[in-house]
């Protein structure tokens, strides 16, 4: 299983998936942050967008994700303010200029995204910008790996681990996959050659009947990761139990702003009432994210659900498995 959504895209785009199709099966995992965001969180974001004098600041992919009753794209067409930013720093600068508006940045991402969001809060604090806040729905990868490994129905022979996340966490954070579960794992970079190397190292371990967590991305990943980035995450955030699409509640798998920063926590500042959330009808994103189905096994794939008319988030996001399979597979 390749855990990371960017790996899924590289595997499909480079032809590796088609090349190896008769020899081994590559299953996609829960590594697309937009895809794993729970439906109730999508609906909460939509309710926040409906508040007066509010601008939802987001990375691009979130805008088209369908919630139960609406999407940010639909709300924007109805008059809500939804603005795409390439970094939270830009959103803080924007908040400084528009002090009469509430700017809510959507903290959607893994360990890789959290440091930049934490720094944006530091920046807002320093500049005494009061109208900036963050809705943190960040997710942590090691806990979801444990959820996959503890699933009795899932039999994964090896894991290609997310290189970007491991630059922050370090290799050691994933040692448990081999040491506790006896499953080989390799951290991979994002060139096709990196993926092929990771597959080779996984197969070699299987042939040798060994299990290790190997760092195949040594040009960026270190044993203990990025200490400074981990410190800044630890200063602003604390782990909480979080809901993941397809998995439900996973202990200590999310990040919440610490109480001392509650002035910047959109969850605390703007408690909105969220209607009952339901996943898109017929959508198998939950099973795809858990590696139980491939996108092509979803009955809606490429018929009712396409990138121009997506039913679920896995077809919306550029890192989504369904979009990758649709765009690049035979
Ligand atoms: S093809 Fe569409 S409906 Fe099916 S799992 Fe993927 S996103 Fe959901």
PDB file of C-alpha atoms and ligand atoms in Angstrom, residues 281-286 288 295 298-302 305-306 310-316 322, ligand 1:
ATOM      1  CA  UNK A 281     -24.917   8.317  -1.626  1.00  0.00           C
ATOM      2  CA  UNK A 282     -23.264   5.322  -3.248  1.00  0.00           C
ATOM      3  CA  UNK A 283     -19.748   6.688  -2.749  1.00  0.00           C
ATOM      4  CA  UNK A 284     -17.097   4.166  -1.665  1.00  0.00           C
ATOM      5  CA  UNK A 285     -14.422   6.696  -0.632  1.00  0.00           C
ATOM      6  CA  UNK A 286     -14.322   5.221   2.888  1.00  0.00           C
ATOM      7  CA  UNK A 288     -10.980   3.189  -0.972  1.00  0.00           C
ATOM      8  CA  UNK A 295     -11.417   3.132  -7.225  1.00  0.00           C
ATOM      9  CA  UNK A 298     -16.738   1.646  -6.896  1.00  0.00           C
ATOM     10  CA  UNK A 299     -19.932   1.299  -8.974  1.00  0.00           C
ATOM     11  CA  UNK A 300     -20.007   5.047  -9.617  1.00  0.00           C
ATOM     12  CA  UNK A 301     -16.422   5.291 -10.886  1.00  0.00           C
ATOM     13  CA  UNK A 302     -16.154   6.971 -14.308  1.00  0.00           C
ATOM     14  CA  UNK A 305     -18.550  10.135 -10.737  1.00  0.00           C
ATOM     15  CA  UNK A 306     -15.898  11.939 -12.793  1.00  0.00           C
ATOM     16  CA  UNK A 310     -17.289  14.354  -8.554  1.00  0.00           C
ATOM     17  CA  UNK A 311     -19.513  12.503  -6.110  1.00  0.00           C
ATOM     18  CA  UNK A 312     -16.892  12.042  -3.395  1.00  0.00           C
ATOM     19  CA  UNK A 313     -13.678  13.766  -2.296  1.00  0.00           C
ATOM     20  CA  UNK A 314     -11.409  11.046  -3.733  1.00  0.00           C
ATOM     21  CA  UNK A 315     -12.461  12.229  -7.201  1.00  0.00           C
ATOM     22  CA  UNK A 316     -12.087  15.932  -6.303  1.00  0.00           C
ATOM     23  CA  UNK A 322     -10.148   8.032  -7.775  1.00  0.00           C
TER      24      UNK A 322
HETATM   25  S1  LIG B   1     -15.412   6.946  -7.743  1.00  0.00           S
HETATM   26 FE1  LIG B   1     -16.462   8.709  -6.853  1.00  0.00          FE
HETATM   27  S2  LIG B   1     -18.156   7.870  -5.744  1.00  0.00           S
HETATM   28 FE2  LIG B   1     -16.709   6.192  -6.093  1.00  0.00          FE
HETATM   29  S3  LIG B   1     -15.366   6.183  -4.315  1.00  0.00           S
HETATM   30 FE3  LIG B   1     -14.407   7.468  -5.812  1.00  0.00          FE
HETATM   31  S4  LIG B   1     -15.108   9.523  -5.294  1.00  0.00           S
HETATM   32 FE4  LIG B   1     -16.488   8.120  -4.254  1.00  0.00          FE
END
